[in-house]
Each structure stands twice: as structure tokens, then as C-alpha cells.
mmCIF file of C-alpha atoms and ligand atoms in Angstrom:
data_model
loop_
_atom_site.group_PDB
_atom_site.id
_atom_site.type_symbol
_atom_site.label_atom_id
_atom_site.label_comp_id
_atom_site.label_asym_id
_atom_site.label_seq_id
_atom_site.Cartn_x
_atom_site.Cartn_y
_atom_site.Cartn_z
ATOM 1 C CA MET A 1 -28.898 25.950 -43.061
ATOM 2 C CA ARG A 2 -25.493 26.120 -44.585
ATOM 3 C CA LEU A 3 -22.695 27.312 -42.409
ATOM 4 C CA ILE A 4 -19.043 27.796 -42.231
ATOM 5 C CA PHE A 5 -16.859 27.813 -39.197
ATOM 6 C CA LEU A 6 -13.631 29.692 -39.314
ATOM 7 C CA GLY A 7 -10.914 29.998 -36.649
ATOM 8 C CA PRO A 8 -7.552 28.692 -35.732
ATOM 9 C CA PRO A 9 -6.809 25.123 -34.754
ATOM 10 C CA GLY A 10 -8.124 24.651 -31.193
ATOM 11 C CA ALA A 11 -10.887 27.434 -31.446
ATOM 12 C CA GLY A 12 -13.591 25.085 -30.826
ATOM 13 C CA LYS A 13 -14.986 24.783 -34.256
ATOM 14 C CA GLY A 14 -15.680 21.122 -34.087
ATOM 15 C CA THR A 15 -17.198 21.345 -30.580
ATOM 16 C CA GLN A 16 -19.690 24.054 -31.722
ATOM 17 C CA ALA A 17 -20.329 22.351 -35.140
ATOM 18 C CA LYS A 18 -21.311 19.034 -33.254
ATOM 19 C CA LEU A 19 -23.841 20.817 -31.104
ATOM 20 C CA LEU A 20 -25.483 22.524 -34.268
ATOM 21 C CA THR A 21 -25.564 19.258 -35.889
ATOM 22 C CA GLU A 22 -28.019 18.000 -33.212
ATOM 23 C CA ARG A 23 -29.979 21.123 -33.182
ATOM 24 C CA TYR A 24 -30.680 21.485 -36.887
ATOM 25 C CA GLY A 25 -30.305 17.921 -37.852
ATOM 26 C CA ILE A 26 -27.630 18.626 -40.467
ATOM 27 C CA PRO A 27 -24.193 17.080 -40.820
ATOM 28 C CA GLN A 28 -20.849 18.470 -39.687
ATOM 29 C CA LEU A 29 -18.482 18.327 -42.684
ATOM 30 C CA SER A 30 -14.846 18.301 -41.293
ATOM 31 C CA THR A 31 -12.278 18.158 -44.098
ATOM 32 C CA GLY A 32 -9.790 17.207 -41.356
ATOM 33 C CA ASP A 33 -12.024 14.029 -40.369
ATOM 34 C CA MET A 34 -12.564 13.265 -44.003
ATOM 35 C CA LEU A 35 -8.799 13.360 -44.633
ATOM 36 C CA ARG A 36 -7.919 11.349 -41.485
ATOM 37 C CA ALA A 37 -10.497 8.736 -42.734
ATOM 38 C CA ALA A 38 -8.809 8.689 -46.195
ATOM 39 C CA VAL A 39 -5.400 8.201 -44.363
ATOM 40 C CA ALA A 40 -6.775 5.438 -42.290
ATOM 41 C CA GLN A 41 -8.202 3.526 -45.200
ATOM 42 C CA ALA A 42 -5.133 4.134 -47.175
ATOM 43 C CA THR A 43 -7.027 5.561 -50.287
ATOM 44 C CA GLU A 44 -5.096 7.255 -52.997
ATOM 45 C CA VAL A 45 -5.935 10.688 -51.584
ATOM 46 C CA GLY A 46 -4.926 9.493 -48.077
ATOM 47 C CA LYS A 47 -1.503 8.323 -49.393
ATOM 48 C CA ARG A 48 -0.920 11.714 -50.915
ATOM 49 C CA ALA A 49 -2.146 13.615 -47.833
ATOM 50 C CA LYS A 50 -0.569 11.869 -44.877
ATOM 51 C CA ALA A 51 2.804 13.415 -44.737
ATOM 52 C CA VAL A 52 1.653 16.762 -45.445
ATOM 53 C CA MET A 53 -0.927 16.665 -42.606
ATOM 54 C CA ASP A 54 1.611 15.069 -40.138
ATOM 55 C CA ALA A 55 3.842 17.930 -40.864
ATOM 56 C CA GLY A 56 1.056 20.414 -39.972
ATOM 57 C CA GLN A 57 0.988 21.694 -43.550
ATOM 58 C CA LEU A 58 -2.264 22.302 -45.826
ATOM 59 C CA VAL A 59 -3.107 19.521 -48.329
ATOM 60 C CA SER A 60 -3.687 20.675 -51.796
ATOM 61 C CA ASP A 61 -6.678 22.904 -52.548
ATOM 62 C CA GLU A 62 -7.527 20.584 -55.638
ATOM 63 C CA ILE A 63 -7.835 17.555 -53.115
ATOM 64 C CA VAL A 64 -10.014 19.240 -50.492
ATOM 65 C CA ASN A 65 -12.333 21.018 -53.203
ATOM 66 C CA GLU A 66 -13.051 17.765 -54.758
ATOM 67 C CA ILE A 67 -13.674 15.930 -51.370
ATOM 68 C CA VAL A 68 -16.136 18.701 -50.333
ATOM 69 C CA SER A 69 -17.918 19.063 -53.648
ATOM 70 C CA ASP A 70 -18.710 15.328 -53.762
ATOM 71 C CA ARG A 71 -19.679 15.182 -49.899
ATOM 72 C CA ILE A 72 -22.195 18.125 -50.366
ATOM 73 C CA ASP A 73 -24.079 16.174 -53.102
ATOM 74 C CA ALA A 74 -24.801 13.235 -50.532
ATOM 75 C CA PRO A 75 -28.429 12.825 -49.632
ATOM 76 C CA ASP A 76 -27.873 13.821 -45.883
ATOM 77 C CA CYS A 77 -26.742 17.312 -47.010
ATOM 78 C CA ALA A 78 -30.144 18.170 -48.569
ATOM 79 C CA LYS A 79 -31.202 20.321 -45.638
ATOM 80 C CA GLY A 80 -27.664 21.829 -45.148
ATOM 81 C CA PHE A 81 -24.366 21.263 -43.616
ATOM 82 C CA ILE A 82 -21.820 22.827 -41.436
ATOM 83 C CA LEU A 83 -18.348 23.274 -42.888
ATOM 84 C CA ASP A 84 -15.593 22.851 -40.322
ATOM 85 C CA GLY A 85 -12.145 23.310 -41.506
ATOM 86 C CA TYR A 86 -12.917 24.329 -44.982
ATOM 87 C CA PRO A 87 -12.385 26.655 -46.762
ATOM 88 C CA ARG A 88 -9.031 27.191 -45.459
ATOM 89 C CA THR A 89 -7.510 29.281 -48.100
ATOM 90 C CA VAL A 90 -8.749 32.067 -50.289
ATOM 91 C CA PRO A 91 -8.622 30.065 -53.448
ATOM 92 C CA GLN A 92 -10.662 27.446 -51.478
ATOM 93 C CA ALA A 93 -13.340 29.957 -50.636
ATOM 94 C CA ILE A 94 -13.482 31.113 -54.177
ATOM 95 C CA ALA A 95 -13.785 27.585 -55.365
ATOM 96 C CA LEU A 96 -16.486 27.010 -52.734
ATOM 97 C CA ASP A 97 -18.479 30.054 -54.001
ATOM 98 C CA ARG A 98 -18.407 28.751 -57.486
ATOM 99 C CA MET A 99 -19.154 25.126 -56.330
ATOM 100 C CA LEU A 100 -22.309 26.519 -54.248
ATOM 101 C CA GLU A 101 -23.382 28.623 -57.156
ATOM 102 C CA SER A 102 -23.165 25.558 -59.698
ATOM 103 C CA LYS A 103 -25.230 23.433 -57.332
ATOM 104 C CA GLY A 104 -27.775 26.423 -56.881
ATOM 105 C CA LEU A 105 -27.039 26.556 -53.121
ATOM 106 C CA LYS A 106 -26.320 29.604 -50.860
ATOM 107 C CA LEU A 107 -24.453 30.059 -47.466
ATOM 108 C CA ASP A 108 -26.569 31.345 -44.578
ATOM 109 C CA ALA A 109 -23.531 32.495 -42.351
ATOM 110 C CA VAL A 110 -19.866 32.426 -41.819
ATOM 111 C CA ILE A 111 -18.983 32.147 -38.183
ATOM 112 C CA GLU A 112 -15.586 33.092 -36.854
ATOM 113 C CA LEU A 113 -14.280 32.074 -33.441
ATOM 114 C CA LYS A 114 -11.709 34.517 -32.259
ATOM 115 C CA VAL A 115 -9.114 32.967 -29.758
ATOM 116 C CA ASP A 116 -5.797 34.176 -28.386
ATOM 117 C CA GLU A 117 -2.862 32.128 -29.606
ATOM 118 C CA ALA A 118 -1.526 31.376 -26.038
ATOM 119 C CA ALA A 119 -4.806 29.530 -25.229
ATOM 120 C CA LEU A 120 -4.703 27.595 -28.324
ATOM 121 C CA VAL A 121 -1.458 25.675 -27.420
ATOM 122 C CA ARG A 122 -2.884 24.967 -23.955
ATOM 123 C CA ARG A 123 -6.048 23.620 -25.571
ATOM 124 C CA MET A 124 -4.179 21.286 -27.767
ATOM 125 C CA GLU A 125 -1.918 20.120 -24.798
ATOM 126 C CA ASN A 126 -5.298 19.376 -22.813
ATOM 127 C CA ARG A 127 -6.825 17.550 -25.764
ATOM 128 C CA VAL A 128 -3.722 15.238 -25.857
ATOM 129 C CA ALA A 129 -3.813 14.745 -22.070
ATOM 130 C CA GLU A 130 -7.520 13.971 -22.295
ATOM 131 C CA THR A 131 -7.137 11.545 -25.023
ATOM 132 C CA ILE A 132 -4.269 9.726 -23.347
ATOM 133 C CA ALA A 133 -6.389 9.525 -20.111
ATOM 134 C CA THR A 134 -9.354 8.018 -21.791
ATOM 135 C CA GLY A 135 -7.273 5.660 -23.787
ATOM 136 C CA GLY A 136 -7.713 7.098 -27.110
ATOM 137 C CA THR A 137 -5.290 7.705 -30.048
ATOM 138 C CA VAL A 138 -3.612 11.019 -30.045
ATOM 139 C CA ARG A 139 -3.605 12.670 -33.379
ATOM 140 C CA SER A 140 -0.225 12.456 -35.216
ATOM 141 C CA ASP A 141 -0.332 16.152 -35.729
ATOM 142 C CA ASP A 142 -1.188 17.049 -32.140
ATOM 143 C CA ASN A 143 2.401 17.696 -31.038
ATOM 144 C CA PRO A 144 3.996 20.992 -30.248
ATOM 145 C CA GLU A 145 6.050 21.030 -33.733
ATOM 146 C CA ALA A 146 3.188 20.177 -35.934
ATOM 147 C CA PHE A 147 1.018 22.350 -33.995
ATOM 148 C CA LYS A 148 3.214 25.434 -34.327
ATOM 149 C CA ARG A 149 3.235 24.808 -38.075
ATOM 150 C CA ARG A 150 -0.594 24.649 -38.134
ATOM 151 C CA LEU A 151 -0.786 28.023 -36.419
ATOM 152 C CA THR A 152 1.559 29.520 -38.978
ATOM 153 C CA GLU A 153 -0.382 28.066 -41.772
ATOM 154 C CA TYR A 154 -3.608 29.397 -40.269
ATOM 155 C CA ARG A 155 -2.043 32.865 -39.835
ATOM 156 C CA GLU A 156 -0.672 33.036 -43.360
ATOM 157 C CA LYS A 157 -3.371 31.205 -45.418
ATOM 158 C CA THR A 158 -6.616 31.036 -43.509
ATOM 159 C CA ALA A 159 -6.825 34.386 -41.502
ATOM 160 C CA PRO A 160 -7.058 36.266 -44.733
ATOM 161 C CA LEU A 161 -10.533 34.613 -45.272
ATOM 162 C CA SER A 162 -11.944 36.725 -42.641
ATOM 163 C CA GLU A 163 -11.475 39.514 -44.933
ATOM 164 C CA HIS A 164 -12.968 37.814 -48.002
ATOM 165 C CA TYR A 165 -16.071 37.064 -45.994
ATOM 166 C CA ALA A 166 -16.308 40.488 -44.431
ATOM 167 C CA GLU A 167 -16.307 41.898 -47.926
ATOM 168 C CA THR A 168 -19.218 39.560 -48.921
ATOM 169 C CA GLY A 169 -20.995 40.766 -45.858
ATOM 170 C CA GLN A 170 -21.476 37.068 -44.538
ATOM 171 C CA LEU A 171 -18.893 37.247 -41.697
ATOM 172 C CA LYS A 172 -20.051 37.054 -37.975
ATOM 173 C CA THR A 173 -17.485 37.164 -35.276
ATOM 174 C CA VAL A 174 -17.798 35.366 -31.968
ATOM 175 C CA ASP A 175 -15.590 35.436 -28.820
ATOM 176 C CA GLY A 176 -14.306 31.843 -28.681
ATOM 177 C CA MET A 177 -12.524 32.658 -25.380
ATOM 178 C CA ALA A 178 -15.774 32.307 -23.514
ATOM 179 C CA ASP A 179 -17.018 28.987 -22.212
ATOM 180 C CA VAL A 180 -18.682 26.412 -24.481
ATOM 181 C CA GLU A 181 -22.144 27.321 -23.400
ATOM 182 C CA ALA A 182 -21.620 30.957 -23.813
ATOM 183 C CA VAL A 183 -20.089 30.536 -27.337
ATOM 184 C CA THR A 184 -23.152 28.341 -28.313
ATOM 185 C CA ALA A 185 -25.526 31.059 -26.979
ATOM 186 C CA GLU A 186 -23.775 33.777 -28.979
ATOM 187 C CA ILE A 187 -23.873 31.559 -32.219
ATOM 188 C CA ASP A 188 -27.642 30.921 -31.547
ATOM 189 C CA LYS A 189 -28.279 34.546 -31.412
ATOM 190 C CA ILE A 190 -26.607 35.035 -34.777
ATOM 191 C CA LEU A 191 -28.618 32.348 -36.302
ATOM 192 C CA ALA A 192 -31.939 33.313 -34.920
HETATM 193 P P1 ADP B 201 -7.271 21.637 -36.944
HETATM 194 O O1 ADP B 201 -7.833 21.077 -35.385
HETATM 195 O O2 ADP B 201 -5.889 21.977 -36.929
HETATM 196 O O3 ADP B 201 -8.317 22.704 -37.333
HETATM 197 P P2 ADP B 201 -8.259 19.649 -39.026
HETATM 198 O O4 ADP B 201 -8.706 18.499 -38.195
HETATM 199 O O5 ADP B 201 -9.228 20.595 -39.409
HETATM 200 O O6 ADP B 201 -7.284 20.281 -37.836
HETATM 201 O O7 ADP B 201 -7.270 19.432 -40.046
HETATM 202 C C1 ADP B 201 -6.104 18.663 -39.926
HETATM 203 C C2 ADP B 201 -5.244 18.669 -41.094
HETATM 204 O O8 ADP B 201 -5.830 18.366 -42.334
HETATM 205 C C3 ADP B 201 -4.616 20.058 -41.475
HETATM 206 O O9 ADP B 201 -3.614 20.589 -40.698
HETATM 207 C C4 ADP B 201 -4.368 20.025 -42.952
HETATM 208 O O10 ADP B 201 -3.297 19.164 -43.140
HETATM 209 C C5 ADP B 201 -5.477 19.030 -43.449
HETATM 210 N N1 ADP B 201 -6.729 19.871 -43.884
HETATM 211 C C6 ADP B 201 -7.832 19.894 -43.340
HETATM 212 N N2 ADP B 201 -8.781 20.722 -43.985
HETATM 213 C C7 ADP B 201 -8.072 21.175 -44.915
HETATM 214 C C8 ADP B 201 -8.300 22.224 -45.952
HETATM 215 N N3 ADP B 201 -9.492 22.643 -46.230
HETATM 216 N N4 ADP B 201 -7.285 22.478 -46.773
HETATM 217 C C9 ADP B 201 -6.078 21.977 -46.838
HETATM 218 N N5 ADP B 201 -5.814 20.949 -45.862
HETATM 219 C C10 ADP B 201 -6.643 20.536 -44.889
#
């Protein structure tokens, strides 16, 4: 099973992807997590990505395309994977199409979570409050300014992907405003 999750920051992609990971025994590939790991380890990629991420802007297509291409080759991806946060631009989607073709792989579905923008800001604020309450570390891009920028980046660069995958006939849209269980049930129906 090879899936892509599309949706704005805070739409619930990560939450749903984690649930599917357990169900299908395939890994969730979050480019955000991979980049944060690179930043934490201060690798070359991490050093290049940090300031861009903190400002809420997108890391270059070249960097993320390479990270994903390498990650997909790992043995735990043999049965499939769930991409969360990639592709995020039309050129990334085109690169992914080529990448999969060259590896002889096909996508099973592209699932878009639709959520109102007002709810997204509230969700980010809740995530920050919960993280603080549980003694965790708040993401350096989970602040109102960077979040606004992430939403703008989404609107300008990522939202056009819906069109791209609608044209390829792979796009399935789910109401991301419903509660977590209802969203999961809707996704199950699509994948059944
Ligand atoms: P969000 O919760 O906003 O969806 P992520 O954890 O997916 O955040 O990503 C955090 C940051 O990592 C992004 O704002 C961006 O700087 C960088 N990033 C993640 N995935 C990509 C990608 N596919 N292309 C470019 N930048 C990315």
C-alpha cells in the first residue's frame, strides 16, 4: 500500500498516518520529521534546512526529493509507505512520479484532508499547549508567525497539488473537520 496524505499544516495527516501504519504494517514517512532529525543531528542537510524551517518556508525540492528517494529504498518500505508532508509542490509531485516509475512502483491513493483555516490555528495552539503541559519541547515553527507563513506556503505551493492528482484520477477527498475516528472510518472506506 503506497499512500500520500495531502492537507494543510494541522489537518491531521500525521495522526491518521500513524493509525494506518499500525493497520498495514508500513512506515509513515514524514519529511518534516526527517528534516527535524537532520537538524537535531546537525548534518549538512540539517544545517541548510534549519533557518528555512524555523521561518515556516519550504526547504528546497532538491533536498526533500533526495531524502525521500533514499528512504523509499530502505527494506521496511518493501510492503509500502505513507508519505506525510511530501510532495508539497508540483515539481516535487512530478519528481515523485518519475522516482516511483524508475523504481517500478505505483501509488494506491492520494488522500486529501480538507479543514477550515480558522480551525488550523486553533489546532496548532492546542498542540503547543498540550506539548507544554506534558513537558515536551514545542516545535520551533509552532508559533503564530511561522504558522501563518506555513499556511501561506500551503496555499501558494501545496494546494495546487489537488489539481495535479485530480487530473491523474488518484485524488480522494476526506472531511478533516470530523473527529479522528470518523476521519479514520472515511479513509478505511476509501482504501477498502
Ligand atoms: P506541518 O505540520 O506544517 O505540515 P511538517 O512537520 O510536515 O509540518 O514540516 C515542517 C517544515 O519542514 C515545513 O514547514 C518545511 O520547512 C519543511 N518541509 C517538510 N516537508 C517538506 C517538503 N516536502 N518540501 C519542502 N519543505 C518541507
